[in-house]
GROMACS .gro file of C-alpha atoms in nm:
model
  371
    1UNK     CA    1   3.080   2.749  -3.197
    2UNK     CA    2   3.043   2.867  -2.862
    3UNK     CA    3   2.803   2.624  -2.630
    4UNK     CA    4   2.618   2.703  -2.287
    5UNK     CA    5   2.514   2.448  -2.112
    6UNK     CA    6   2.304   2.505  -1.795
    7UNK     CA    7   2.279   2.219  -1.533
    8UNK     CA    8   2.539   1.992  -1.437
    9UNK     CA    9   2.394   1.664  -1.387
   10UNK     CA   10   2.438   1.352  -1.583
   11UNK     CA   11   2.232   1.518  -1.903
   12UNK     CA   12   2.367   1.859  -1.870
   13UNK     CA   13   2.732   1.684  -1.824
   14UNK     CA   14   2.732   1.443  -2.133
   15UNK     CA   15   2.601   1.773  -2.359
   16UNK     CA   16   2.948   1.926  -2.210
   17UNK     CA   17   3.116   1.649  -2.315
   18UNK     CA   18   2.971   1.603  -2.688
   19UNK     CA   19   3.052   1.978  -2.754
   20UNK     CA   20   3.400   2.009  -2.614
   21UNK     CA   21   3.528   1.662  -2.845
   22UNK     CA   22   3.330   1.789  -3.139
   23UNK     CA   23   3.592   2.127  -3.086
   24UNK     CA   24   3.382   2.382  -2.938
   25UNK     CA   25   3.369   2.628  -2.663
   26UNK     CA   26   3.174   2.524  -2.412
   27UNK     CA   27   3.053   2.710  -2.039
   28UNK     CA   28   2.849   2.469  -1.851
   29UNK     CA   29   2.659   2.658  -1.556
   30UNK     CA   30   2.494   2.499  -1.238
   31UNK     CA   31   2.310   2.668  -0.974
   32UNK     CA   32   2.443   2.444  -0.722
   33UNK     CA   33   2.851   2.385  -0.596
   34UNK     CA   34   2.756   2.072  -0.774
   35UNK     CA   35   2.478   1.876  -0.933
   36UNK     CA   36   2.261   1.715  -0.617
   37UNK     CA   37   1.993   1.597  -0.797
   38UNK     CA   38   1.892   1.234  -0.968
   39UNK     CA   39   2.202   1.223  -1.137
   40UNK     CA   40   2.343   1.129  -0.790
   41UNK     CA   41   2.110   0.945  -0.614
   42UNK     CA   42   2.035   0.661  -0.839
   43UNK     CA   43   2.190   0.331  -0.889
   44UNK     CA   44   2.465   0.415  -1.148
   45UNK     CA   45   2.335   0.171  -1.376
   46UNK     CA   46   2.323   0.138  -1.741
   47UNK     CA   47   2.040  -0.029  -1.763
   48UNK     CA   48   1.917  -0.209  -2.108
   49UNK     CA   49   1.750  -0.494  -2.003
   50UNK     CA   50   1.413  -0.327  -1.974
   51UNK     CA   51   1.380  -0.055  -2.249
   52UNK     CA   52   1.103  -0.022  -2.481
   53UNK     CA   53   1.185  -0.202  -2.837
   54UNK     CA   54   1.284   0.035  -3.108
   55UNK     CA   55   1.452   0.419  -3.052
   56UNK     CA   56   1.452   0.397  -2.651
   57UNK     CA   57   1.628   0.039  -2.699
   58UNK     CA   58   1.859   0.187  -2.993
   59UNK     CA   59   1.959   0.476  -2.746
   60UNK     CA   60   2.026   0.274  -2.483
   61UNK     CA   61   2.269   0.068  -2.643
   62UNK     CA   62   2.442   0.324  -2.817
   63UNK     CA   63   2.469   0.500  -2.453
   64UNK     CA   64   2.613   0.116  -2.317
   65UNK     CA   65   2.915   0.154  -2.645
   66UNK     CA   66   2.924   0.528  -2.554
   67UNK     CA   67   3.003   0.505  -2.143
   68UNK     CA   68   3.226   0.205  -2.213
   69UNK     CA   69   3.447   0.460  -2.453
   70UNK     CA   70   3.439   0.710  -2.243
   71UNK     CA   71   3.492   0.475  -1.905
   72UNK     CA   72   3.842   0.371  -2.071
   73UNK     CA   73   3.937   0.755  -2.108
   74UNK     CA   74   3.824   0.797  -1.776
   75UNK     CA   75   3.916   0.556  -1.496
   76UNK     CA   76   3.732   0.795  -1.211
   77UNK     CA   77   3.368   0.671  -1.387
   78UNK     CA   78   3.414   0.336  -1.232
   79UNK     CA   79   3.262   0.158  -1.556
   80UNK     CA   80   3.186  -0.188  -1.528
   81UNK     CA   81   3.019  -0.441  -1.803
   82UNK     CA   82   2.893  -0.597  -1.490
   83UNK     CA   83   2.552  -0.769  -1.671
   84UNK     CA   84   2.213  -0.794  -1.400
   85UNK     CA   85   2.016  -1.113  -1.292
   86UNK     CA   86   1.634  -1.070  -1.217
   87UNK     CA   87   1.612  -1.429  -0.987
   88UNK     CA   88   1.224  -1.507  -1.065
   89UNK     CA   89   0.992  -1.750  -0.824
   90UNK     CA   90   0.719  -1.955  -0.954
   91UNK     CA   91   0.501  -2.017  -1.298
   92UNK     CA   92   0.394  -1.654  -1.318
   93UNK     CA   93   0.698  -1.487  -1.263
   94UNK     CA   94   0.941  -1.723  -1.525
   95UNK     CA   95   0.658  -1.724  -1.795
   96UNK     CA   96   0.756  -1.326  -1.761
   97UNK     CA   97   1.113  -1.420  -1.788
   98UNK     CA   98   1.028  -1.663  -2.069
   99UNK     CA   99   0.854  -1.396  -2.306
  100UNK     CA  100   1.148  -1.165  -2.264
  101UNK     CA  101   1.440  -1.385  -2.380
  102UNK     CA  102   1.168  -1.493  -2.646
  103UNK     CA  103   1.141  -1.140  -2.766
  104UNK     CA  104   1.329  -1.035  -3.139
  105UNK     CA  105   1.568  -0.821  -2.966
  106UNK     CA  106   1.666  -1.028  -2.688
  107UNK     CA  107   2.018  -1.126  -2.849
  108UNK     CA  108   2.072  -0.744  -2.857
  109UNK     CA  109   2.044  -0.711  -2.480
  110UNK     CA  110   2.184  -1.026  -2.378
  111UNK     CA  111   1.890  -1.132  -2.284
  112UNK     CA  112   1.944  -1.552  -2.142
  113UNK     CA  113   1.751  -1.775  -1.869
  114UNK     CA  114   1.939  -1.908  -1.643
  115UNK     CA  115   1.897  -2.202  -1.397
  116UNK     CA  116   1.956  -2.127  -1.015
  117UNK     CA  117   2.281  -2.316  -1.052
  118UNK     CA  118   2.375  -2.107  -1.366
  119UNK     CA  119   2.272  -1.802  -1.202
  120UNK     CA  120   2.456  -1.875  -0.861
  121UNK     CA  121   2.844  -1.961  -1.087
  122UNK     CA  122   2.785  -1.578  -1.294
  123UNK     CA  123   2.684  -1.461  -0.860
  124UNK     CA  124   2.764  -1.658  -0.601
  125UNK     CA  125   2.629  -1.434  -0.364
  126UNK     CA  126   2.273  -1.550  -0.456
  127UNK     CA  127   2.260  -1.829  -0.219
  128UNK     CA  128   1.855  -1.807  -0.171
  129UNK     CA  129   1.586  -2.003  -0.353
  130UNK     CA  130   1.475  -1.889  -0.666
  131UNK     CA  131   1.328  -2.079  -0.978
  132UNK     CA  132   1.543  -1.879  -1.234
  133UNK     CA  133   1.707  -1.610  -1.313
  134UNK     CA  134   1.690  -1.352  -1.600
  135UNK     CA  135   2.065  -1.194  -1.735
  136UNK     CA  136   2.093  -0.949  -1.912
  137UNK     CA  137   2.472  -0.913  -2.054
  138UNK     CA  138   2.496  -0.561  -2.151
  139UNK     CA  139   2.350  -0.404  -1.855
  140UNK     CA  140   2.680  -0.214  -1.719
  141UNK     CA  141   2.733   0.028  -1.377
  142UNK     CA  142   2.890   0.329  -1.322
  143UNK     CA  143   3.001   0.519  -0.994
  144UNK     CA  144   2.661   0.788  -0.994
  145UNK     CA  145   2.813   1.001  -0.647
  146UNK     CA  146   3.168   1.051  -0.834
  147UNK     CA  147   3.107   1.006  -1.226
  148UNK     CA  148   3.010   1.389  -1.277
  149UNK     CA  149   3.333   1.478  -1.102
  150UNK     CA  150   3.523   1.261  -1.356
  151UNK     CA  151   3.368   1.351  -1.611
  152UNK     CA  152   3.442   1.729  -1.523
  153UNK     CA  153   3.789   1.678  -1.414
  154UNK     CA  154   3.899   1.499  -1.748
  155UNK     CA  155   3.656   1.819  -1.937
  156UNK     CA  156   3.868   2.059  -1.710
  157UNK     CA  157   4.151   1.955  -1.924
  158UNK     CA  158   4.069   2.131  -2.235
  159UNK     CA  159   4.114   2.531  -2.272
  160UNK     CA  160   3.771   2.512  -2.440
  161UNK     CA  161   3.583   2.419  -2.147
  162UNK     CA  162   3.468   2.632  -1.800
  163UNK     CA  163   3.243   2.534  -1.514
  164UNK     CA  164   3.057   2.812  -1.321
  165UNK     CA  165   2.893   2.670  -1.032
  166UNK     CA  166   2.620   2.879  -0.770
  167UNK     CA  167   2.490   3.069  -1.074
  168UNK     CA  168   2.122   3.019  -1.145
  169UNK     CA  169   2.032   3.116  -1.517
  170UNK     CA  170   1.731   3.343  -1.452
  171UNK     CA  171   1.690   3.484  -1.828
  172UNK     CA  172   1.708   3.520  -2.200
  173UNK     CA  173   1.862   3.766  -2.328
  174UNK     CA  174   1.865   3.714  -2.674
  175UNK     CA  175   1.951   3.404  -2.935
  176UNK     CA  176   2.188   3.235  -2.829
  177UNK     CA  177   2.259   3.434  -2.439
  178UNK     CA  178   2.115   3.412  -2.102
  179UNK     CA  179   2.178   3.670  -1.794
  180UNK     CA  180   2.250   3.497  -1.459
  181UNK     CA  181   2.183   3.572  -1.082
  182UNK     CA  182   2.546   3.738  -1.069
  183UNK     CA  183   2.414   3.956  -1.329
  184UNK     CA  184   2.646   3.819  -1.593
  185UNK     CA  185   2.544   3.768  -1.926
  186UNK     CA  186   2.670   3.444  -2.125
  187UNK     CA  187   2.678   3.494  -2.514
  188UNK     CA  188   2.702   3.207  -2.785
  189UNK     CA  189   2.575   3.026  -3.073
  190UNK     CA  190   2.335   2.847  -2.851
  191UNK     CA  191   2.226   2.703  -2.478
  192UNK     CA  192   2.104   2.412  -2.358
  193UNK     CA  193   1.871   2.363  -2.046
  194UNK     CA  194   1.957   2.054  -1.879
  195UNK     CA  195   1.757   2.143  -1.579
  196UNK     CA  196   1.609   1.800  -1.509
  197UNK     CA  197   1.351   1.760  -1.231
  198UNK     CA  198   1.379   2.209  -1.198
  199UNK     CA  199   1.110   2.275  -1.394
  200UNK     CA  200   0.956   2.607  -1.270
  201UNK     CA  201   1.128   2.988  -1.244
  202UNK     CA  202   1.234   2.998  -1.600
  203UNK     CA  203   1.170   2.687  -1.742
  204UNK     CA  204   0.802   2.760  -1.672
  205UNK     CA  205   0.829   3.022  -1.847
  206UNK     CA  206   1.005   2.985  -2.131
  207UNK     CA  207   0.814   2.579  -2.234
  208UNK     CA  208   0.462   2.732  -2.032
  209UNK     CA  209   0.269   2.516  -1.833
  210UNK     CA  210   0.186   2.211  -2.059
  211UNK     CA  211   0.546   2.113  -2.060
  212UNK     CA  212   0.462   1.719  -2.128
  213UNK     CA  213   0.697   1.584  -1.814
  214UNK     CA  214   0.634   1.521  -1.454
  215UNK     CA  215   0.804   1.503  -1.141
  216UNK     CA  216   0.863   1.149  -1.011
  217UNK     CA  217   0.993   1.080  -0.606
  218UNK     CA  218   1.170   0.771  -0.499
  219UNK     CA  219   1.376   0.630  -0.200
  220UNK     CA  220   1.688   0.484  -0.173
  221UNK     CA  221   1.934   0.327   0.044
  222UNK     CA  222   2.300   0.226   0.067
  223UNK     CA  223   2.450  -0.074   0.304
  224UNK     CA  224   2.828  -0.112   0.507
  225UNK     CA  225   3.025  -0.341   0.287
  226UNK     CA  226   2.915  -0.710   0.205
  227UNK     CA  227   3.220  -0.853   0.259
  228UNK     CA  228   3.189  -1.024  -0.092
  229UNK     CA  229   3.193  -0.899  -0.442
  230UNK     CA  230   2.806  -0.893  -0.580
  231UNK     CA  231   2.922  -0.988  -0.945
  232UNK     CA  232   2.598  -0.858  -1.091
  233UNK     CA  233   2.355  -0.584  -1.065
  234UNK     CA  234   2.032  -0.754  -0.930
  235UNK     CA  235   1.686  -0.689  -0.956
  236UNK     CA  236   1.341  -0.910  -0.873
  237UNK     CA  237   1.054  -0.966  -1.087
  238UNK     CA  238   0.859  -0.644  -0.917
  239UNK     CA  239   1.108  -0.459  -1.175
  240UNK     CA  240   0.895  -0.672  -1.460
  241UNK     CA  241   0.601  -0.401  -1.401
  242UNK     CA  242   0.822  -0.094  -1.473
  243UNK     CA  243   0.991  -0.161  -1.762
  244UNK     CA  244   0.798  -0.164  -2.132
  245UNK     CA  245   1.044  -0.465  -2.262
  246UNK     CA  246   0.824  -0.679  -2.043
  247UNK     CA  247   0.480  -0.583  -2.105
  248UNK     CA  248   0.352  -0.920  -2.245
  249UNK     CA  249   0.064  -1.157  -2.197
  250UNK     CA  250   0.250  -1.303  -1.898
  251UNK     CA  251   0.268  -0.991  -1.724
  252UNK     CA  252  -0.131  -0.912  -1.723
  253UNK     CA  253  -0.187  -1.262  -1.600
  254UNK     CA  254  -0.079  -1.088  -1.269
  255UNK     CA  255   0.240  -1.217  -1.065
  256UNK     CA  256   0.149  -1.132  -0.759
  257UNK     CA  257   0.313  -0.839  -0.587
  258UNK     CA  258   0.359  -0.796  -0.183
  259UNK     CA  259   0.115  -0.513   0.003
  260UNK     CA  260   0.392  -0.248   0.064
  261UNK     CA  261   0.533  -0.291  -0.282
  262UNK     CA  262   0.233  -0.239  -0.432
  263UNK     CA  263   0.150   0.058  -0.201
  264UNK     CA  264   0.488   0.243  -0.302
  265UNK     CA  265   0.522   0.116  -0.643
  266UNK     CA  266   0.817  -0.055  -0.577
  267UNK     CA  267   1.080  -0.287  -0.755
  268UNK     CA  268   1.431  -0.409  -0.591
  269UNK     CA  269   1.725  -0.304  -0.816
  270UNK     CA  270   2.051  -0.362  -0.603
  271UNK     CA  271   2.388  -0.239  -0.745
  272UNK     CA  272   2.762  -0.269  -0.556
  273UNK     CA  273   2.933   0.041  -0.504
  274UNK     CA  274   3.319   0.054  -0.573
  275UNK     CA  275   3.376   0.054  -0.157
  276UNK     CA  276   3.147  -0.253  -0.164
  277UNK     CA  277   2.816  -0.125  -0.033
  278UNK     CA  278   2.515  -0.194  -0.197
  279UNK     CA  279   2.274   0.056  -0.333
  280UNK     CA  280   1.920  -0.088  -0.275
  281UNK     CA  281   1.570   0.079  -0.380
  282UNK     CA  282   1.354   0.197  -0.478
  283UNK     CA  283   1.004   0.303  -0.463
  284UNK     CA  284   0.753   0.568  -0.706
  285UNK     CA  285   0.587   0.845  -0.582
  286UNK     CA  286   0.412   1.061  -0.882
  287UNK     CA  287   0.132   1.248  -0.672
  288UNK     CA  288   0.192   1.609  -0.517
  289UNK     CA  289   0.273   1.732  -0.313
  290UNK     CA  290   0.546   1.480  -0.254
  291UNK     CA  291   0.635   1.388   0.095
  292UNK     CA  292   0.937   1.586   0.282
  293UNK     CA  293   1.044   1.261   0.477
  294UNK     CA  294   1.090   0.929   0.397
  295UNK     CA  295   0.912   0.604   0.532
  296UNK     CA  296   1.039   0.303   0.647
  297UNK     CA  297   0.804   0.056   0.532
  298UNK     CA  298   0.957   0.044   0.198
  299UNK     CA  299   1.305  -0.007   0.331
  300UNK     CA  300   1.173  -0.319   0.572
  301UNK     CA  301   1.041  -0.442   0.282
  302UNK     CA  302   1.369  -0.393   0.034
  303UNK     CA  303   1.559  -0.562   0.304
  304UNK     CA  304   1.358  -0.835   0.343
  305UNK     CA  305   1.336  -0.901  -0.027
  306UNK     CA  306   1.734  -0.873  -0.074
  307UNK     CA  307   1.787  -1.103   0.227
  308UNK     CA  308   1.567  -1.397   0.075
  309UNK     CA  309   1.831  -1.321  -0.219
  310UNK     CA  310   2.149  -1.350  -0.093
  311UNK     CA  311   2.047  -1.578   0.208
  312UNK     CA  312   2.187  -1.387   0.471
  313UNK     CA  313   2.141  -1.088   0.653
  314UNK     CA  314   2.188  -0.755   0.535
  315UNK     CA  315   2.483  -0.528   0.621
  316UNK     CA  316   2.367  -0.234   0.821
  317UNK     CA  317   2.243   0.066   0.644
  318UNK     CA  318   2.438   0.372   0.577
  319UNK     CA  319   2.256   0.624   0.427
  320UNK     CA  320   1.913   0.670   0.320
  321UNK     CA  321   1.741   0.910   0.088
  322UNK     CA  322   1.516   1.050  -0.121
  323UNK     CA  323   1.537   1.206  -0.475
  324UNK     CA  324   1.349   1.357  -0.767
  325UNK     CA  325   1.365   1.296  -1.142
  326UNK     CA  326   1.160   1.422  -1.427
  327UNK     CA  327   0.979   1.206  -1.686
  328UNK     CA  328   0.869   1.249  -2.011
  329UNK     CA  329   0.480   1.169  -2.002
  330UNK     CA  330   0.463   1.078  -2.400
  331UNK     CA  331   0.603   0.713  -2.399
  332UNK     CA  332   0.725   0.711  -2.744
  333UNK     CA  333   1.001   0.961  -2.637
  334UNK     CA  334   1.255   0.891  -2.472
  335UNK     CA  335   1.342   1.263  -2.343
  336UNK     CA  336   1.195   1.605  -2.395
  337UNK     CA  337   1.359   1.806  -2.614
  338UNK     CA  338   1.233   2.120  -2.748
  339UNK     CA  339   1.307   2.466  -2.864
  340UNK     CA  340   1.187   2.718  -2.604
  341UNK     CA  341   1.336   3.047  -2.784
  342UNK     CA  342   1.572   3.128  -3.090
  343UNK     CA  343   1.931   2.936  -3.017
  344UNK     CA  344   1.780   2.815  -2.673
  345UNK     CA  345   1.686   2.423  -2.659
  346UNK     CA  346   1.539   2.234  -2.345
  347UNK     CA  347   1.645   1.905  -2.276
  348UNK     CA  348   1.462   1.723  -2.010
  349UNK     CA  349   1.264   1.448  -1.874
  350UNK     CA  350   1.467   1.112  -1.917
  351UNK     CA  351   1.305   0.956  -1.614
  352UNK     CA  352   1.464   0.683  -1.527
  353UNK     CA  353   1.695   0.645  -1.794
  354UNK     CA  354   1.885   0.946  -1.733
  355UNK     CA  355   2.192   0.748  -1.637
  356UNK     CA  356   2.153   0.475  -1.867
  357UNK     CA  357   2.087   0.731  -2.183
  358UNK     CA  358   2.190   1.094  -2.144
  359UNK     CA  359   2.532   1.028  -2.343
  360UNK     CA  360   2.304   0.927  -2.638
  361UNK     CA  361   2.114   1.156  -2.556
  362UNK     CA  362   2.343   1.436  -2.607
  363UNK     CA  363   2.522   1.313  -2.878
  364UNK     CA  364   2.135   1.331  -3.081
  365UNK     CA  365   2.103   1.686  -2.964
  366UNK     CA  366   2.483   1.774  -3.065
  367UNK     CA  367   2.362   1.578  -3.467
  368UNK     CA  368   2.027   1.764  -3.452
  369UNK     CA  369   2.138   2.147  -3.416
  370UNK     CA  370   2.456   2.087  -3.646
  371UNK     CA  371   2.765   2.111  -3.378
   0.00000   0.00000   0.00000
């Protein structure tokens, strides 16, 4: 079988790699050099704590088994089976805390409450006050700015694999082909848009305008070194309001939530990079047009909140950013996948769990059409 896949982020990427070890021939395309979308400017986490019960928490773990498999092939991915801690303050925030680990599935995440003592031994660099702390054992991380390149350089290696970057896929041509901006038409058995948060030019017009997945903007920053290892991934209870695992009786009873995090929908999540920097964010912005700068606001209040965590002061920051991912607006799904024309499938709209799902992801699409 002869695969193209067009868009080389983490989606696009993990499609790649399900085709080429199932034995196929496989031409993944990408407008850019490289990908320079979400798939780089997240947190590199593989995040399970948080998913919605059933097929989003199923994926999610198969994704955790999958990464670790393919982290031991390849060393470049910077896998880690690092676990999070969400340190929570007061009644409103534990009884949170208290309904997750009390949930069916908690053994299946890991799911444990710790004391601040218990917490502080799995991270010592928590030295601020909390009441508790939330783990979650299988939440893992992965390198986000470098894991594409592994993952291509290890893909590179088989004769059944080629990468065609600065080539934007403008049409079908038939089942199964697609003509690019070079003029160059690619012929197989089928393609597969992985296109994430591009969803005009031909994506518009191939799933129309009801496509059932929005844009979503957030902002991001990363720190010097720390100086010490962050054991964990980290989060605060702010994250308790994004994720559907939490949704409980305790959550509408309404932890209270600081003016600027409220303002930018935010939540901390806080990851260490391999050089030891910290990745910090990040906020939600779903209304357009988005804003073309960022605002600092959100990033006084990030630091702040991280500070009260660790108990000292922050490194200075590095970089800042923004980024763009798309969502699927039907919460029962946890992507978008659809077929647009004969032997061409779309595959889009992970939101935030492109990371944490897309080699699941792409190993359902590879079981669905057959490879």
């Amino acid at each position: 079988m002869r695969v193209t896949v067009v868009g080389a982020g983490a989606v696009g990427t993990m499609h790649a790699w399900q085709a080429v070890e199932r034995g196929h021939e496989v031409v993944q395309i990408e407008r850019e050099a490289e990908a320079r979308g979400a798939s780089l400017r997240n947190f590199g986490q593989i995040w399970v704590s948080g998913r919605a019960g059933g097929e989003e928490l199923a994926t999610a773990l198969r994704s955790r088994e999958l990464w670790e498999g393919i982290g031991a092939r390849v060393p470049g991915l910077g896998f880690r089976p690092n676990g999070s801690l969400t340190p929570v303050r007061g009644d409103l925030e534990l009884a949170v805390a208290e309904a997750a680990v009390a949930r069916e599935d908690a053994a299946a995440r890991g799911h444990k409450l710790l004391t601040p003592d218990e917490a502080r031994a799995l991270n010592p660099a928590l030295r601020g006050e909390f009441t508790a702390a939330l783990y979650c054992e299988r939440d893992a991380a992965v390198e986000p700015r470098t894991a594409q390149l592994a993952l291509r350089e290890e893909l590179l290696k088989s004769p059944n694999y080629t990468f065609l970057p600065g080539r934007e896929v403008r049409e079908v041509v038939g089942a199964g082909a697609v003509r690019d901006d070079h003029g160059d038409v690619h012929r197989g058995d089928v393609v597969v848009l992985c296109t994430g948060a591009w969803l005009g030019g031909l994506v518009r017009e191939l799933a129309g305008p009801d496509l059932p997945v929005r844009r979503v903007r957030l902002q991001m920053m990363q720190t010097d070194p720390l100086g010490e290892p962050l054991t964990t991934s980290v989060a605060d209870a702010d994250s308790f309001r994004y994720y559907p695992a939490y949704a409980s009786d305790a959550l509408n009873a309404g932890q209270a939530q600081a003016r600027t995090a409220a303002a930018h929908r935010m939540q901390l999540l806080m990851v260490q990079r391999a050089d030891g920097g910290l990745t910090i964010g990040d906020t939600h912005e779903y209304e357009h047009p988005f804003a073309f700068d960022t605002v600092e606001d959100p990033y006084d209040h990030l630091t702040e909140v991280v500070e009260s965590l660790l108990g000292r002061p922050l490194p200075k920051i590095r970089r800042r950013w923004a980024g763009v991912y798309a969502q699927c607006t039907d919460p029962g799904r946890v992507v978008h996948r659809q077929q647009v024309r004969d032997g061409v499938w779309l595959v889009t709209g992970p939101g935030g769990r492109g990371m944490t799902c897309s080699p699941a992801i792409a190993e359902t699409t590879a079981n669905e059409l057959g490879w």
